[in-house]
GROMACS .gro file of C-alpha atoms in nm:
model
  233
    1MET     CA    1  13.729   0.996  14.561
    2LYS     CA    2  14.085   0.919  14.667
    3ASN     CA    3  14.392   1.060  14.488
    4LEU     CA    4  14.736   0.897  14.496
    5ASN     CA    5  15.031   1.095  14.629
    6SER     CA    6  15.263   0.810  14.713
    7PHE     CA    7  15.283   0.432  14.687
    8ARG     CA    8  15.312   0.227  15.008
    9ILE     CA    9  15.274  -0.148  15.072
   10ALA     CA   10  15.129  -0.331  15.366
   11ILE     CA   11  15.075  -0.703  15.431
   12ALA     CA   12  14.736  -0.827  15.549
   13ALA     CA   13  14.534  -1.150  15.554
   14ALA     CA   14  14.199  -1.190  15.376
   15SER     CA   15  13.911  -1.425  15.322
   16LEU     CA   16  13.675  -1.443  15.026
   17GLY     CA   17  13.351  -1.620  14.930
   18LEU     CA   18  13.214  -1.696  14.584
   19ILE     CA   19  12.841  -1.632  14.540
   20GLY     CA   20  12.588  -1.650  14.258
   21ALA     CA   21  12.729  -1.531  13.925
   22ALA     CA   22  12.613  -1.235  13.731
   23PRO     CA   23  12.509  -1.312  13.370
   24ALA     CA   24  12.830  -1.387  13.178
   25LEU     CA   25  12.939  -1.204  12.867
   26ALA     CA   26  12.906  -1.458  12.590
   27GLY     CA   27  13.136  -1.420  12.291
   28ALA     CA   28  13.080  -1.046  12.250
   29GLN     CA   29  13.245  -0.875  11.952
   30ASN     CA   30  13.366  -0.520  12.004
   31PRO     CA   31  13.172  -0.443  12.325
   32VAL     CA   32  13.217  -0.113  12.504
   33VAL     CA   33  13.510  -0.173  12.743
   34VAL     CA   34  13.460  -0.033  13.092
   35GLU     CA   35  13.759  -0.071  13.328
   36LEU     CA   36  13.709   0.006  13.694
   37PHE     CA   37  14.021   0.078  13.897
   38THR     CA   38  13.929   0.010  14.257
   39SER     CA   39  14.062  -0.101  14.597
   40GLN     CA   40  13.913  -0.277  14.890
   41GLY     CA   41  14.106  -0.027  15.108
   42CYS     CA   42  13.922   0.272  14.959
   43SER     CA   43  13.607   0.389  15.135
   44SER     CA   44  13.483   0.568  14.821
   45CYS     CA   45  13.494   0.254  14.604
   46PRO     CA   46  13.192   0.038  14.708
   47PRO     CA   47  12.934   0.245  14.504
   48ALA     CA   48  13.146   0.216  14.190
   49ASN     CA   49  13.193  -0.159  14.255
   50ALA     CA   50  12.814  -0.194  14.279
   51ASN     CA   51  12.771  -0.008  13.951
   52LEU     CA   52  13.016  -0.236  13.779
   53VAL     CA   53  12.820  -0.534  13.902
   54LYS     CA   54  12.513  -0.389  13.725
   55LEU     CA   55  12.705  -0.321  13.406
   56SER     CA   56  12.855  -0.671  13.402
   57GLY     CA   57  12.519  -0.821  13.305
   58ASP     CA   58  12.501  -0.622  12.980
   59PRO     CA   59  12.612  -0.832  12.681
   60ASN     CA   60  12.724  -0.514  12.495
   61ILE     CA   61  12.963  -0.412  12.773
   62LEU     CA   62  13.292  -0.571  12.874
   63ALA     CA   63  13.312  -0.471  13.244
   64LEU     CA   64  13.645  -0.533  13.409
   65SER     CA   65  13.751  -0.475  13.770
   66PHE     CA   66  14.121  -0.397  13.823
   67ALA     CA   67  14.236  -0.387  14.183
   68VAL     CA   68  14.520  -0.145  14.245
   69THR     CA   69  14.778  -0.158  14.519
   70TYR     CA   70  14.854   0.199  14.636
   71TRP     CA   71  14.594   0.200  14.917
   72ASP     CA   72  14.717  -0.122  15.078
   73TYR     CA   73  14.902   0.079  15.342
   74LEU     CA   74  14.573   0.198  15.494
   75GLY     CA   75  14.541  -0.129  15.683
   76TRP     CA   76  14.397  -0.374  15.433
   77LYS     CA   77  14.583  -0.527  15.142
   78ASP     CA   78  14.344  -0.577  14.847
   79ILE     CA   79  14.343  -0.950  14.787
   80PHE     CA   80  14.313  -0.902  14.409
   81GLY     CA   81  14.566  -0.619  14.381
   82ARG     CA   82  14.857  -0.644  14.142
   83GLU     CA   83  15.125  -0.395  14.052
   84GLU     CA   84  15.064  -0.443  13.677
   85PHE     CA   85  14.705  -0.326  13.728
   86THR     CA   86  14.833  -0.012  13.902
   87ARG     CA   87  15.075   0.046  13.618
   88ARG     CA   88  14.793   0.018  13.369
   89GLN     CA   89  14.595   0.288  13.546
   90VAL     CA   90  14.902   0.514  13.579
   91THR     CA   91  14.963   0.486  13.208
   92TYR     CA   92  14.613   0.603  13.129
   93GLU     CA   93  14.624   0.926  13.331
   94PRO     CA   94  14.825   1.170  13.113
   95ALA     CA   95  14.606   1.126  12.807
   96LEU     CA   96  14.290   1.146  13.028
   97GLY     CA   97  14.413   1.478  13.173
   98HIS     CA   98  14.491   1.357  13.527
   99SER     CA   99  14.813   1.420  13.712
  100SER     CA  100  14.787   1.101  13.919
  101PRO     CA  101  14.565   0.794  13.954
  102PHE     CA  102  14.262   0.789  14.187
  103THR     CA  103  13.998   0.544  14.303
  104PRO     CA  104  13.740   0.471  14.203
  105GLN     CA  105  13.794   0.541  13.837
  106MET     CA  106  13.612   0.401  13.537
  107VAL     CA  107  13.787   0.428  13.200
  108ILE     CA  108  13.562   0.375  12.902
  109ASN     CA  109  13.719   0.247  12.578
  110GLY     CA  110  14.041   0.414  12.684
  111ARG     CA  111  13.891   0.751  12.579
  112THR     CA  112  13.694   0.893  12.874
  113SER     CA  113  13.708   0.867  13.250
  114THR     CA  114  13.478   0.917  13.550
  115VAL     CA  115  13.470   0.825  13.917
  116GLY     CA  116  13.199   0.567  13.843
  117GLN     CA  117  12.976   0.640  14.146
  118ASP     CA  118  12.686   0.781  13.938
  119LEU     CA  119  12.544   0.500  13.728
  120GLY     CA  120  12.339   0.735  13.514
  121GLU     CA  121  12.648   0.936  13.426
  122VAL     CA  122  12.838   0.614  13.343
  123ARG     CA  123  12.560   0.492  13.117
  124GLY     CA  124  12.552   0.829  12.949
  125LEU     CA  125  12.923   0.810  12.866
  126ILE     CA  126  12.877   0.454  12.737
  127ALA     CA  127  12.586   0.559  12.516
  128ALA     CA  128  12.799   0.843  12.374
  129GLU     CA  129  13.075   0.608  12.266
  130LYS     CA  130  13.119   0.545  11.897
  131PRO     CA  131  13.148   0.176  11.788
  132LEU     CA  132  13.504   0.047  11.803
  133ALA     CA  133  13.655   0.091  11.456
  134GLY     CA  134  13.945  -0.154  11.481
  135PRO     CA  135  13.995  -0.502  11.332
  136ALA     CA  136  13.763  -0.801  11.382
  137VAL     CA  137  13.895  -1.011  11.669
  138SER     CA  138  13.800  -1.362  11.771
  139LEU     CA  139  13.909  -1.573  12.069
  140LYS     CA  140  13.837  -1.944  12.028
  141GLY     CA  141  14.006  -2.237  12.202
  142ASP     CA  142  14.378  -2.176  12.208
  143THR     CA  143  14.389  -1.913  11.931
  144VAL     CA  144  14.336  -1.536  11.899
  145SER     CA  145  14.266  -1.424  11.544
  146ILE     CA  146  14.293  -1.061  11.437
  147ASP     CA  147  14.193  -0.950  11.089
  148GLY     CA  148  14.380  -0.714  10.869
  149GLY     CA  149  14.231  -0.402  10.713
  150GLY     CA  150  14.420  -0.077  10.729
  151LYS     CA  151  14.708   0.005  10.952
  152PRO     CA  152  14.647   0.174  11.285
  153GLY     CA  153  14.788   0.526  11.343
  154SER     CA  154  15.078   0.345  11.513
  155THR     CA  155  15.153  -0.007  11.627
  156ALA     CA  156  14.887  -0.124  11.874
  157ASP     CA  157  14.913  -0.349  12.178
  158ILE     CA  158  14.735  -0.679  12.201
  159TRP     CA  159  14.624  -0.764  12.559
  160LEU     CA  160  14.485  -1.089  12.698
  161VAL     CA  161  14.270  -1.048  13.009
  162ARG     CA  162  14.159  -1.331  13.236
  163TYR     CA  163  13.878  -1.245  13.472
  164ASP     CA  164  13.624  -1.411  13.701
  165ALA     CA  165  13.307  -1.500  13.511
  166GLY     CA  166  13.078  -1.409  13.804
  167LEU     CA  167  13.051  -1.225  14.127
  168VAL     CA  168  13.282  -1.247  14.430
  169LYS     CA  169  13.208  -1.116  14.780
  170VAL     CA  170  13.504  -1.025  15.004
  171PRO     CA  171  13.472  -0.966  15.382
  172VAL     CA  172  13.707  -0.680  15.479
  173ALA     CA  173  13.847  -0.705  15.829
  174ARG     CA  174  14.054  -0.386  15.858
  175GLY     CA  175  14.112  -0.048  15.699
  176GLU     CA  176  13.856   0.203  15.577
  177ASN     CA  177  13.599  -0.064  15.484
  178ALA     CA  178  13.643  -0.275  15.800
  179GLY     CA  179  13.336  -0.484  15.873
  180GLU     CA  180  13.194  -0.450  15.521
  181THR     CA  181  13.147  -0.733  15.273
  182LEU     CA  182  13.227  -0.596  14.926
  183PRO     CA  183  13.085  -0.742  14.601
  184HIS     CA  184  13.307  -0.748  14.293
  185ALA     CA  185  13.208  -0.843  13.934
  186HIS     CA  186  13.450  -0.958  13.665
  187VAL     CA  187  13.761  -0.940  13.881
  188VAL     CA  188  14.069  -0.933  13.660
  189ARG     CA  189  14.320  -1.202  13.760
  190GLU     CA  190  14.578  -1.173  13.486
  191LEU     CA  191  14.676  -0.914  13.223
  192THR     CA  192  14.918  -1.041  12.958
  193HIS     CA  193  15.076  -0.855  12.671
  194LEU     CA  194  15.051  -1.087  12.372
  195GLY     CA  195  15.226  -0.872  12.110
  196PHE     CA  196  15.153  -0.598  11.860
  197TRP     CA  197  14.912  -0.535  11.575
  198ASN     CA  198  15.029  -0.335  11.272
  199GLY     CA  199  14.730  -0.369  11.049
  200LYS     CA  200  14.805  -0.713  10.916
  201ALA     CA  201  14.603  -1.027  10.985
  202GLN     CA  202  14.756  -1.257  11.243
  203SER     CA  203  14.689  -1.544  11.478
  204LEU     CA  204  14.839  -1.589  11.825
  205PRO     CA  205  14.841  -1.891  12.056
  206VAL     CA  206  14.684  -1.848  12.402
  207ALA     CA  207  14.637  -2.091  12.689
  208SER     CA  208  14.287  -2.230  12.735
  209GLY     CA  209  14.055  -2.072  12.982
  210LYS     CA  210  14.051  -2.173  13.348
  211SER     CA  211  13.744  -2.302  13.528
  212GLY     CA  212  13.528  -2.019  13.653
  213GLN     CA  213  13.711  -1.761  13.444
  214LYS     CA  214  13.663  -1.591  13.108
  215ARG     CA  215  13.905  -1.442  12.866
  216ALA     CA  216  13.902  -1.123  12.667
  217VAL     CA  217  14.133  -0.977  12.403
  218ILE     CA  218  14.182  -0.605  12.371
  219VAL     CA  219  14.364  -0.427  12.080
  220GLN     CA  220  14.464  -0.086  12.202
  221GLU     CA  221  14.675   0.212  12.094
  222ARG     CA  222  15.001   0.210  12.277
  223ASN     CA  223  15.078   0.392  12.603
  224GLY     CA  224  14.722   0.379  12.737
  225GLY     CA  225  14.555   0.498  12.418
  226GLN     CA  226  14.212   0.435  12.279
  227ILE     CA  227  14.079   0.081  12.251
  228LEU     CA  228  14.044  -0.024  11.888
  229ALA     CA  229  13.882  -0.366  11.923
  230ALA     CA  230  13.782  -0.623  12.186
  231ALA     CA  231  13.635  -0.970  12.202
  232THR     CA  232  13.552  -1.232  12.463
  233ASP     CA  233  13.534  -1.614  12.443
   0.00000   0.00000   0.00000
C-alpha cells in the first residue's frame, strides 16, 4: 500500500490496447458502488485492479476505476489519470478516518474503505452494505430523472460518470510496474458535477453516451459523503 506525502508531476508516453470486454452493467438501479483509486505507477495496485475486473461482471455492483496522479513522478504517468479523480479521493479521506490518500483504495458506497487486495474482504464489505435509501434515479437517452420523496439530511451532489464499458490492457514501460501489462475494468474517463438534489423530483439534460462507454449517475451527500442512489444506462 502506498501513502501520499506530496504531489509531483512527470510527463511520460504510453500505449494501450483494448481487449475482450467484461460483462457490462445493464441499467442497474441502486447497485453497490465500488470505487477503486489506483495508479499504473503503483506496484501495490495490480492485485486490486484484478479484483475490480472480477467485480465488474456483477450486475449488482457498479465498479469504477479512478486513476490518480500523485504517483506519476515515479517514472510513469498514468495514462488515465486526472486531477479531478485525485481530488475526489482526497475529499473522501477525512470522513473515512485517513489523514491522506493511498493506493490502492476501494471506497464502497462512500461509507467504508479498504486497500482492495483481498477479494474476500471486499466481498464481505459489499455484502454488509445496506441497500441505498435515496431517490429512484433513471438515466435514459439525454435525460437524468431523479424522484422526490423526502429531503436528504443536506443538499446532495449529482454526479455523472462516463467509463469504459469493458476491459483495457495497458503495457507499462517505466516506473514500478515496468514491463508489466496491467488490466483495467470500467476505467472512468469523465466525472461531471450535474447539480444538486434537495429532495424534490427533477430532470437534468445530459449528453448521449459515447461508443464503447457507459454512463452512471450518482447522488451523494456532499463533501465525499455517503452515496444515496446510483443508476446506469
